[in-house]
Coordinates of N, CA and C in Angstrom, one line a residue:
Chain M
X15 N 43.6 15.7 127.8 CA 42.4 15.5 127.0 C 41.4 14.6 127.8
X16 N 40.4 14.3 127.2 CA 39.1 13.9 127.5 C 39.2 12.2 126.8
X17 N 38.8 11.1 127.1 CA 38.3 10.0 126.5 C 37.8 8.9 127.6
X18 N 37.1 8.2 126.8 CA 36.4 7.1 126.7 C 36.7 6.0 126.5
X19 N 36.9 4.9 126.7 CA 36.7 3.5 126.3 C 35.9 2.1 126.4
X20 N 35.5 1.9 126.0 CA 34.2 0.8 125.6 C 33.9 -0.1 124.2
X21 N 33.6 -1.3 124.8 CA 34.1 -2.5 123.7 C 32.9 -1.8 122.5
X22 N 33.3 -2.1 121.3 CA 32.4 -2.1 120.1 C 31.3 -2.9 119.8
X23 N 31.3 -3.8 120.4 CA 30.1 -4.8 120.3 C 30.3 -6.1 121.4
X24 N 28.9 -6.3 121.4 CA 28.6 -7.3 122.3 C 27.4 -8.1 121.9
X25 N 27.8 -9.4 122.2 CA 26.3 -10.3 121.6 C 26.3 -11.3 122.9
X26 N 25.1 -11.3 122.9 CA 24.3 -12.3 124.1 C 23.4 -13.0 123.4
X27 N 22.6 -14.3 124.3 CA 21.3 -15.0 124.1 C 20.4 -13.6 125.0
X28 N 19.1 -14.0 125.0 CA 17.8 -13.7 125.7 C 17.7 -14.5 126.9
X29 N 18.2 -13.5 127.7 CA 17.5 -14.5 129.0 C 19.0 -14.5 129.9
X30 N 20.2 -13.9 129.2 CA 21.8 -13.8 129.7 C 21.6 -12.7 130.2
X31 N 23.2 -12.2 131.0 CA 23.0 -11.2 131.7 C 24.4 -10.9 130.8
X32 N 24.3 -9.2 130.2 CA 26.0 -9.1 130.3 C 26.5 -7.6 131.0
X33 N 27.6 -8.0 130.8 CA 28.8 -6.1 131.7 C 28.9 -5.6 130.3
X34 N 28.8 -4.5 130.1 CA 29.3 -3.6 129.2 C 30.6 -2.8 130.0
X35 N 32.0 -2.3 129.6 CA 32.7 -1.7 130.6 C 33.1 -0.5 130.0
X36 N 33.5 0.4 130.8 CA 33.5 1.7 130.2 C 34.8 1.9 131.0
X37 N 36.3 2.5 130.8 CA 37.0 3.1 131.6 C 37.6 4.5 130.9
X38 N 37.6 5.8 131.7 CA 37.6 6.8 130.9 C 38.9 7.6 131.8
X39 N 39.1 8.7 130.8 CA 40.4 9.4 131.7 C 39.7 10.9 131.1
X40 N 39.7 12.0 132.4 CA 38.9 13.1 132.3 C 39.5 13.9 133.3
X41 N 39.2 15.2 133.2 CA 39.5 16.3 134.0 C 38.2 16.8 134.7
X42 N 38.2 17.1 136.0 CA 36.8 17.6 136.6 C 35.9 16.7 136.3
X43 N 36.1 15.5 136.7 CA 35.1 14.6 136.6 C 34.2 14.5 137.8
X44 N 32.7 14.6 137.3 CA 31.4 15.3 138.1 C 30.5 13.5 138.3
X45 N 30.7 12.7 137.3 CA 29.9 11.2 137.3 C 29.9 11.1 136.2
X46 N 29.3 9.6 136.0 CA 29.5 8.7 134.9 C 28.0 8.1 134.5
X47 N 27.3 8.4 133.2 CA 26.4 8.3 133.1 C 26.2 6.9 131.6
X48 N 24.8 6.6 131.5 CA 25.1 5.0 130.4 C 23.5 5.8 129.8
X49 N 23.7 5.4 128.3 CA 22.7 6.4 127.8 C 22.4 5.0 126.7
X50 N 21.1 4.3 126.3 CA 20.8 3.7 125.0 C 20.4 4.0 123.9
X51 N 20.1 3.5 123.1 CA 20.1 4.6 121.7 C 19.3 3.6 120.5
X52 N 18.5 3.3 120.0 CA 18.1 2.2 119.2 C 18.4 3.0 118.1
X53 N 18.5 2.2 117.1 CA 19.1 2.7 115.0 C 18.1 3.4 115.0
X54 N 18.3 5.1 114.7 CA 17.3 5.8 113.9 C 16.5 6.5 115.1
X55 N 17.0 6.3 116.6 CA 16.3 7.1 117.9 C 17.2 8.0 118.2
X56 N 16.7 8.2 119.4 CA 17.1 9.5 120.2 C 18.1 8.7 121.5
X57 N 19.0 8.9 121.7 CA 19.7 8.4 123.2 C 19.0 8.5 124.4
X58 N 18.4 7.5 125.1 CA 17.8 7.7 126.3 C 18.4 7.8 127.6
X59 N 18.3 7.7 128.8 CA 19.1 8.1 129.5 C 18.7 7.0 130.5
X60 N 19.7 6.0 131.0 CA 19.4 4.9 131.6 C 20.1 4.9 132.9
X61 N 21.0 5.8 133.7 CA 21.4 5.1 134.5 C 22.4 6.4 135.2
X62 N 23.2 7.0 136.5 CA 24.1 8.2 136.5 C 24.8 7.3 137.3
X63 N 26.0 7.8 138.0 CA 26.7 7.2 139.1 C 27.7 8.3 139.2
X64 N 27.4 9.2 140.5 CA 28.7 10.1 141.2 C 29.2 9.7 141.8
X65 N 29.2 8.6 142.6 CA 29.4 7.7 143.7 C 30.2 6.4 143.7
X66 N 31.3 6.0 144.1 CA 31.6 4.7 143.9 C 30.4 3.6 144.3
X67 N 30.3 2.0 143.8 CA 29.3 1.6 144.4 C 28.0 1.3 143.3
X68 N 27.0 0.5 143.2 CA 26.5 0.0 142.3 C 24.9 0.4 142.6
X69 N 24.4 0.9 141.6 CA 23.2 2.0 141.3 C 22.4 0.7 140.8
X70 N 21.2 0.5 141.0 CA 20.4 -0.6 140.1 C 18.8 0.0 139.9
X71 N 18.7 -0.1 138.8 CA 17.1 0.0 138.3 C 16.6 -0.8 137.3
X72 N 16.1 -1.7 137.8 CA 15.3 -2.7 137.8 C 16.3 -3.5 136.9
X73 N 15.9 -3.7 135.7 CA 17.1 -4.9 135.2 C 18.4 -4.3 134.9
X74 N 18.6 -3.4 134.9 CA 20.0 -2.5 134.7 C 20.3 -2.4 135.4
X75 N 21.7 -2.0 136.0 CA 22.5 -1.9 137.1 C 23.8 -0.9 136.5
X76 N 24.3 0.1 137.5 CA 25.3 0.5 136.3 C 26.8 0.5 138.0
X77 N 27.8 0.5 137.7 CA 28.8 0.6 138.7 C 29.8 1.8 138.4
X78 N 30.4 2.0 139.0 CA 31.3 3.1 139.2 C 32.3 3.2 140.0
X79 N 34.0 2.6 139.5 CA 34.9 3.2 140.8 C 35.7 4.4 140.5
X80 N 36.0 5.2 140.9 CA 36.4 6.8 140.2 C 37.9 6.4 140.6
X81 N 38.1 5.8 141.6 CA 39.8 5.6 141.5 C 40.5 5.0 140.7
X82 N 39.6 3.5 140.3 CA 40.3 3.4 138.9 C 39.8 3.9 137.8
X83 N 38.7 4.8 137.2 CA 37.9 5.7 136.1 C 38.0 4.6 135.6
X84 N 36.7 3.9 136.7 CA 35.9 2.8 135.6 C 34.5 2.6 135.9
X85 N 33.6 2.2 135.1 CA 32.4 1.6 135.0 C 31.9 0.3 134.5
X86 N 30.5 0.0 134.9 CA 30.4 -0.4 133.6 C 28.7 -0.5 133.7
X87 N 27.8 -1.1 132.7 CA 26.6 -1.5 132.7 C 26.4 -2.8 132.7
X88 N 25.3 -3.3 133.6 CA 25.0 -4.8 133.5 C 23.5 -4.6 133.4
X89 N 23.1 -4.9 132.6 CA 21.9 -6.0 131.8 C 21.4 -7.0 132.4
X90 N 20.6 -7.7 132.8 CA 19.9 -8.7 133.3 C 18.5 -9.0 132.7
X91 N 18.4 -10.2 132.1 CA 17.2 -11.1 132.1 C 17.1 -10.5 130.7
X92 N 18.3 -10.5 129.7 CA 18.4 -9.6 128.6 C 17.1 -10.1 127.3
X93 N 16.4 -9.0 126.6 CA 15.4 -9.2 125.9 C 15.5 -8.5 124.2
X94 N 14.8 -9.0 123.5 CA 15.2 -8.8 122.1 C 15.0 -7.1 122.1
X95 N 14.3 -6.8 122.4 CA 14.4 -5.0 122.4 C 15.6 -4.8 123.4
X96 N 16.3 -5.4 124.1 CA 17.5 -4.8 124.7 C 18.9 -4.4 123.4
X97 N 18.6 -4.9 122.3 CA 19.2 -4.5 121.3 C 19.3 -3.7 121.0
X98 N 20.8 -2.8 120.7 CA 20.6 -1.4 120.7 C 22.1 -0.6 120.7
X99 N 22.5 0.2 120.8 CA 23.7 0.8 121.5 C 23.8 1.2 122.7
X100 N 24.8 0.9 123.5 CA 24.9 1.7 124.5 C 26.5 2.7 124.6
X101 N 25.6 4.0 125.4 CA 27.3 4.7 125.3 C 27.3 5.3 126.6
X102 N 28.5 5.5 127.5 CA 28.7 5.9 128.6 C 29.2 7.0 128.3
X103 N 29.1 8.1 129.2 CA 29.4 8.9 129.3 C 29.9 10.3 130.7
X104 N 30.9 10.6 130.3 CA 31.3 11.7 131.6 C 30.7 12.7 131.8
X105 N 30.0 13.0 132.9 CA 30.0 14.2 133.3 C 31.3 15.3 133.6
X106 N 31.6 16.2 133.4 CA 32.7 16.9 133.2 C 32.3 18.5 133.5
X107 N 32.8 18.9 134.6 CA 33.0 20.3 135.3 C 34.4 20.7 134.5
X108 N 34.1 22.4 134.0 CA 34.9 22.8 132.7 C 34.7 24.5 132.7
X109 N 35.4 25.1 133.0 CA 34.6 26.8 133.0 C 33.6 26.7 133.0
X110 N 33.0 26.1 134.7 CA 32.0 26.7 135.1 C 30.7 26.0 134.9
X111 N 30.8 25.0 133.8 CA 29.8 24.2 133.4 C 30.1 23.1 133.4
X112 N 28.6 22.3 133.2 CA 28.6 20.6 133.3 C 28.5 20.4 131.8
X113 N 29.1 19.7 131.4 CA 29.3 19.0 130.1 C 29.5 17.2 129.8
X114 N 28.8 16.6 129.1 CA 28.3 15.8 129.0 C 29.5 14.9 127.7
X115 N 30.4 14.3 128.0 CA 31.5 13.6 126.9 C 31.3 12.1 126.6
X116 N 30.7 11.9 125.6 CA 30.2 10.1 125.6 C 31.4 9.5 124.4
X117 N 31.3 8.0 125.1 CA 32.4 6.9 124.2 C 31.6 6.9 123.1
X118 N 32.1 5.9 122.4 CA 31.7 5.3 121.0 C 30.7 4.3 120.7
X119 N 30.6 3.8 122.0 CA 29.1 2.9 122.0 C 30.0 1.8 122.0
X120 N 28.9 0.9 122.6 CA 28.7 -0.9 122.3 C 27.6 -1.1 121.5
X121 N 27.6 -1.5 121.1 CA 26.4 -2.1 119.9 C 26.2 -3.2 120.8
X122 N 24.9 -3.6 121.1 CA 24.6 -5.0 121.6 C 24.1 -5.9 121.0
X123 N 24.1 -6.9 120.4 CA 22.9 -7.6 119.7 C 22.7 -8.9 120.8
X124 N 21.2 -9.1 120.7 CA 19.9 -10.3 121.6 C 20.0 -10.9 120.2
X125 N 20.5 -12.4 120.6 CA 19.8 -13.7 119.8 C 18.8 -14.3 120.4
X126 N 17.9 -14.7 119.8 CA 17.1 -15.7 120.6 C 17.5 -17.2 121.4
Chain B
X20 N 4.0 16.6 130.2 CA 5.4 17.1 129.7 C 5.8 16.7 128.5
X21 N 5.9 17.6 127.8 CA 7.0 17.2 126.9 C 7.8 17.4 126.6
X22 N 8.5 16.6 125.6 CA 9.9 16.2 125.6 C 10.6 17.3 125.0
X23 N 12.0 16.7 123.9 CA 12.5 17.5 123.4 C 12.0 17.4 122.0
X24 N 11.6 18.2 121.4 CA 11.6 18.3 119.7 C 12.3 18.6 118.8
X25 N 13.1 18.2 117.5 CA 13.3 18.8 116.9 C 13.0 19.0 115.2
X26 N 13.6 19.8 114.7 CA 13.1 20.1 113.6 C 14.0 20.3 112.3
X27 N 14.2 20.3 111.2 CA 13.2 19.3 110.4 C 14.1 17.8 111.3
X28 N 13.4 16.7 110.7 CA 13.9 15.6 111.1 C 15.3 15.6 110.0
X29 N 15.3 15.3 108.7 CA 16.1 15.3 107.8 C 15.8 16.4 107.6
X30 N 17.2 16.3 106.6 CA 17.4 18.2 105.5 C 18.9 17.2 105.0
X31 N 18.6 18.0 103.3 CA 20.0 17.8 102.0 C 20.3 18.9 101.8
X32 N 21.3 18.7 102.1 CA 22.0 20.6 101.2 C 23.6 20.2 100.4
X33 N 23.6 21.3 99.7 CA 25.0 21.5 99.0 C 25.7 22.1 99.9
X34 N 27.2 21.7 99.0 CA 28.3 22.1 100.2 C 28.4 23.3 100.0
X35 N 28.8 24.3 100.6 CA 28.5 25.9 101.0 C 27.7 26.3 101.5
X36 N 26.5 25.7 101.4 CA 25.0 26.4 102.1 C 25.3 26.9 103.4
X37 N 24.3 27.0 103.9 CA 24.2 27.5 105.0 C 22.9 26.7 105.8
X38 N 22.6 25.8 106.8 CA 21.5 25.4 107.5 C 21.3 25.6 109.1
X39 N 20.0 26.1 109.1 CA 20.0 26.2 110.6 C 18.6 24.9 111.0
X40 N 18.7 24.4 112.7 CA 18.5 23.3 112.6 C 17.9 24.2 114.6
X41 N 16.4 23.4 114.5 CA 15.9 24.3 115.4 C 15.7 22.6 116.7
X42 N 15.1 23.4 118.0 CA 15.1 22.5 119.0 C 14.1 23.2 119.8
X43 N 13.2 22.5 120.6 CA 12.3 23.1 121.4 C 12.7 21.6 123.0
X44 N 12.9 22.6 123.8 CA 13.6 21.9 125.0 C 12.2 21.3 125.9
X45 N 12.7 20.5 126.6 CA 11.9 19.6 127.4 C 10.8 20.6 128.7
X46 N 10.1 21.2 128.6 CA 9.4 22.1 130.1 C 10.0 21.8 130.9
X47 N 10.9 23.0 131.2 CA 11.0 22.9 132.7 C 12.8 23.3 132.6
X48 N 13.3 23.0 131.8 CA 14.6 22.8 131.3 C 15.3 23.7 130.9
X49 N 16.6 24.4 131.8 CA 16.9 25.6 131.3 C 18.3 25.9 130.2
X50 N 18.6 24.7 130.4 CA 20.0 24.2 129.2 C 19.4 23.6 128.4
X51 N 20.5 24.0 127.2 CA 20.3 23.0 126.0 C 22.0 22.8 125.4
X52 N 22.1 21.2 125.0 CA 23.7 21.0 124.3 C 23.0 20.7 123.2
X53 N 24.5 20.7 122.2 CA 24.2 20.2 121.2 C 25.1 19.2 120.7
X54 N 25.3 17.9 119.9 CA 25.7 17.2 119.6 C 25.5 16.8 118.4
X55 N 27.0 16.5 117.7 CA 26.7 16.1 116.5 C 27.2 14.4 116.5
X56 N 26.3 13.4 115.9 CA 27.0 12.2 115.8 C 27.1 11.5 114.3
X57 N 28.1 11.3 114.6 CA 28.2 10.5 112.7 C 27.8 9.6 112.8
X58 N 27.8 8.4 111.8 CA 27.4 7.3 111.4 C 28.2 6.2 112.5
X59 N 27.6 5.2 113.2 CA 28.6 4.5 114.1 C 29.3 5.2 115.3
X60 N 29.3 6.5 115.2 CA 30.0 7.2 116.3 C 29.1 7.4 117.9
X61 N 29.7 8.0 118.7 CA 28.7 8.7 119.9 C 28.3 9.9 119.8
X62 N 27.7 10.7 120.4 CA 27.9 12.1 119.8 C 29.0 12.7 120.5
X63 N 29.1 13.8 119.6 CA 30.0 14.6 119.8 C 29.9 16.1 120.2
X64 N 30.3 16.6 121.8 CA 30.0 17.5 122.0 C 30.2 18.9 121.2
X65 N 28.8 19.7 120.6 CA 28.9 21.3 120.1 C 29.5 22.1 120.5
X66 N 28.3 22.7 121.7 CA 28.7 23.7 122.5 C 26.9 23.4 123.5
X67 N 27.1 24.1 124.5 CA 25.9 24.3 125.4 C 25.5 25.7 125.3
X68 N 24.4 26.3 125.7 CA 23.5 27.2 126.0 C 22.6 27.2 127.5
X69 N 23.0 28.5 128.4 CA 22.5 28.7 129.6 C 22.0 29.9 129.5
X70 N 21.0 30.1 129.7 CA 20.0 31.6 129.6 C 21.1 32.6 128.1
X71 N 20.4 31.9 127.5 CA 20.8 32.4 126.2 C 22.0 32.8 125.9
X72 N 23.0 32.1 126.8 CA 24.4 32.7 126.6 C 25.2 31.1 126.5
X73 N 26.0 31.3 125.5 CA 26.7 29.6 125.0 C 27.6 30.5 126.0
X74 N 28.0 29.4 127.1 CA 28.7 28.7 127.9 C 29.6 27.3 127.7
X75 N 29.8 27.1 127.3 CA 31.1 25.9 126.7 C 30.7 25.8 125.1
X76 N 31.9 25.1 125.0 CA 32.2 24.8 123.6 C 33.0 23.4 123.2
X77 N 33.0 22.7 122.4 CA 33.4 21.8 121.8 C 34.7 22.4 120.9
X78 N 35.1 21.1 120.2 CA 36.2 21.4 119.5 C 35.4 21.4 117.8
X79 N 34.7 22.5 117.7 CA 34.3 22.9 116.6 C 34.5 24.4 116.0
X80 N 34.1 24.6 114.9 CA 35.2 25.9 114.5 C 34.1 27.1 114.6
X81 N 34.3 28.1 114.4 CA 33.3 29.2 114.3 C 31.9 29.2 113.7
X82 N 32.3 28.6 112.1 CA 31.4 28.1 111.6 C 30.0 27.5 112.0
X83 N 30.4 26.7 113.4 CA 29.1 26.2 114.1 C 28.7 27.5 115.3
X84 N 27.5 28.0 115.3 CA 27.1 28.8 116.1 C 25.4 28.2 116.8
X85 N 25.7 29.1 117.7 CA 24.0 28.7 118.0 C 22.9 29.8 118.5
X86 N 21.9 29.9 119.1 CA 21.2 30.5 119.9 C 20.0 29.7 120.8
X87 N 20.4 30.3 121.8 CA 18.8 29.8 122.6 C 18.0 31.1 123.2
X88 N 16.6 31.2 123.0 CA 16.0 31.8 122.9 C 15.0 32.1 124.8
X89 N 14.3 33.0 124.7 CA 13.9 32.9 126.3 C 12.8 32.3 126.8
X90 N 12.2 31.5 125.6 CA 11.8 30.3 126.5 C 12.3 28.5 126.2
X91 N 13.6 29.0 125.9 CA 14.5 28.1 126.0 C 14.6 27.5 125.0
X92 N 14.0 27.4 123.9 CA 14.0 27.2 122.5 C 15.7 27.7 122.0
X93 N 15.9 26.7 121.0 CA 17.3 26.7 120.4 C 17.9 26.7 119.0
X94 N 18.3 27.3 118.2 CA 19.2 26.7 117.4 C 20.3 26.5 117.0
X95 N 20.9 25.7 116.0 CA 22.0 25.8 115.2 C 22.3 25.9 114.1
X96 N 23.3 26.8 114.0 CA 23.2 27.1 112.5 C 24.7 26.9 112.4
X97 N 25.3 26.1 110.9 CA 26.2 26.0 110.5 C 26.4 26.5 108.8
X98 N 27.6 27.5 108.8 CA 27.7 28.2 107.6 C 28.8 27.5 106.7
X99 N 28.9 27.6 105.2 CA 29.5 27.5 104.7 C 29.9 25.7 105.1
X100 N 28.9 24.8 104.5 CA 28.7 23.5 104.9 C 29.5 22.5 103.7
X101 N 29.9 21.6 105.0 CA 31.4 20.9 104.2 C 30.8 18.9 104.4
X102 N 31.3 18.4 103.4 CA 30.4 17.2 103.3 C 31.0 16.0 104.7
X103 N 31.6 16.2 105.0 CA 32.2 16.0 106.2 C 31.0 16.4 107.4
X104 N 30.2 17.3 107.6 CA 29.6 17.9 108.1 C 27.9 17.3 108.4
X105 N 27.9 15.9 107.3 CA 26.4 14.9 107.4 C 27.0 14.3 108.1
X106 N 26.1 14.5 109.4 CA 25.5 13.7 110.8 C 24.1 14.0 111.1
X107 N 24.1 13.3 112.4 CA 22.7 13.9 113.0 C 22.9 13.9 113.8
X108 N 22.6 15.7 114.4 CA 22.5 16.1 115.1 C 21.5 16.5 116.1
X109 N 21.9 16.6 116.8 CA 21.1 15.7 118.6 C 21.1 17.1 119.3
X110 N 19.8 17.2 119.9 CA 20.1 18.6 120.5 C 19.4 17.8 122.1
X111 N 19.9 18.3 123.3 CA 19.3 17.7 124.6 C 19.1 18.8 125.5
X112 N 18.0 18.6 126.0 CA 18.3 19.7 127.1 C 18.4 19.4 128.4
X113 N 17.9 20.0 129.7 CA 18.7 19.4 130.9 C 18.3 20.8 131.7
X114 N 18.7 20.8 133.0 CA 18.7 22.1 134.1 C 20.1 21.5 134.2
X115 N 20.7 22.9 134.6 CA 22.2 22.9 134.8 C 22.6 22.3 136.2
X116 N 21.9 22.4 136.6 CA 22.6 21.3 137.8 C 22.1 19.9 137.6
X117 N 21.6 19.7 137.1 CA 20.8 18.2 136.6 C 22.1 17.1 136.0
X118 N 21.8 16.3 135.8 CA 22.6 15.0 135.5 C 22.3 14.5 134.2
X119 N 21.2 14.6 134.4 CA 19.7 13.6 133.2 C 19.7 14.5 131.9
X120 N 20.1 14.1 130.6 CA 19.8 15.2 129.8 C 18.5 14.2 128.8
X121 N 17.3 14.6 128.8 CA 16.5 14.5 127.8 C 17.1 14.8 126.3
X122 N 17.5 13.9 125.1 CA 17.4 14.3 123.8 C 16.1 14.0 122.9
X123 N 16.5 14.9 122.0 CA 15.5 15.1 121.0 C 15.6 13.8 120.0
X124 N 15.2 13.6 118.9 CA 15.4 12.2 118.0 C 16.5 12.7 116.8
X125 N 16.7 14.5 117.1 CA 17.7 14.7 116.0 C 17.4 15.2 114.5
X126 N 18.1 15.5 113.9 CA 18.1 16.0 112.3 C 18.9 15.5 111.7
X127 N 18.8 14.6 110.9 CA 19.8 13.9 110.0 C 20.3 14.7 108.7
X128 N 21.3 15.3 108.9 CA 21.5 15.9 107.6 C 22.8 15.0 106.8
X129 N 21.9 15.6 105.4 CA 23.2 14.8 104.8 C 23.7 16.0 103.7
X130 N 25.2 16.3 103.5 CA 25.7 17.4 102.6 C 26.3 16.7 101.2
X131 N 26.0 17.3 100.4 CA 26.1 16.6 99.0 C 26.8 17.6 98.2

């Protein structure tokens, strides 16, 4: 089977940096992608990693080692709209197609 | 460009009904998945659509069907609706070799 794991929640100040971690166990795994989601939005798409090695755009960063099917997301210079869910997810080769399998989210909450 | 749309945002039905739940994909975009997510959950993979032919599937029952049309436009329709069955559902689309999937903001249904 297919899964995900990733903590339920996470709380920081404004202005901290934190890891969100994701470690997953999958079949035909194609990369590992970190997707955020605000109450009541659409999931955005923040970050991919096929590659072991650490991806960064601009305050996000996301890492990937596929030997041990792990990730995770790091945050930087974190801000009250950084509040939100985040959910990782596998890319997954499967008869022929790419298919998209996400965890359960971290909820993050920004205190001032 | 735009994005993904979909349609209605909410919808209530009784359990039996029948609802179909439409998506207009991002220009340019030849896939579309579908996802359902519950309350607190991630989503949860449907099934996908590649040139109007559903190519994977989730672990959902017959009951959920879909269509994508030829200019990529999509639905889903679910028969004989079970209260179990209020989420909001997320429709994304993507090019099949793509990584990135643009979502829509979803249709929150709720079954009563």
């Amino acid at each position: 089977g297919q899964s995900l794991e990733q903590p339920s929640e996470v709380t920081a100040v404004e202005g901290a940096i934190v890891q969100i971690n994701c470690t997953y166990q999958t079949s035909g795994f194609y990369g590992l992608s970190w997707y955020q989601q605000h109450d009541g939005g659409a999931p955005t798409f923040l970050s991919y990693n096929a590659l072991d090695g650490l991806e960064e755009t601009g305050r996000f960063s996301s890492f990937l080692s596929r030997s041990d099917s792990y990730g995770y997301l790091l945050l930087q210079e974190l801000q009250m709209k950084d509040s939100a869910s985040y959910f990782c997810a596998v890319s997954s080769i499967s008869g022929g197609y790419n298919k998209l399998i996400f965890g359960a989210g971290t909820r993050l909450a920004v205190h001032p | 460009e735009t994005g993904v749309t979909q349609s209605p945002t909410h919808l209530i039905k009784t359990r039996g009904q029948q609802v179909t739940l439409r998506c207009s994909s991002q220009s340019g975009h030849n896939t579309v998945s579908w996802y359902q997510q519950a309350l607190g959950q991630g989503p949860q993979f449907i099934f996908q659509y590649y040139r109007e032919e559903e190519n994977g599937r989730g672990n959902f029952p017959p009951r959920f069907s879909g269509l994508q049309f030829p200019n990529y436009s999509s639905e889903l329709n679910v028969n004989a609706l079970e209260l179990d069955d209020s989420a909001l559902y997320l429709c994304a689309s993507s090019l099949r070799t793509d990584y990135g999937y643009t979502f829509g903001s979803g249709t929150r249904l709720t079954v009563v």
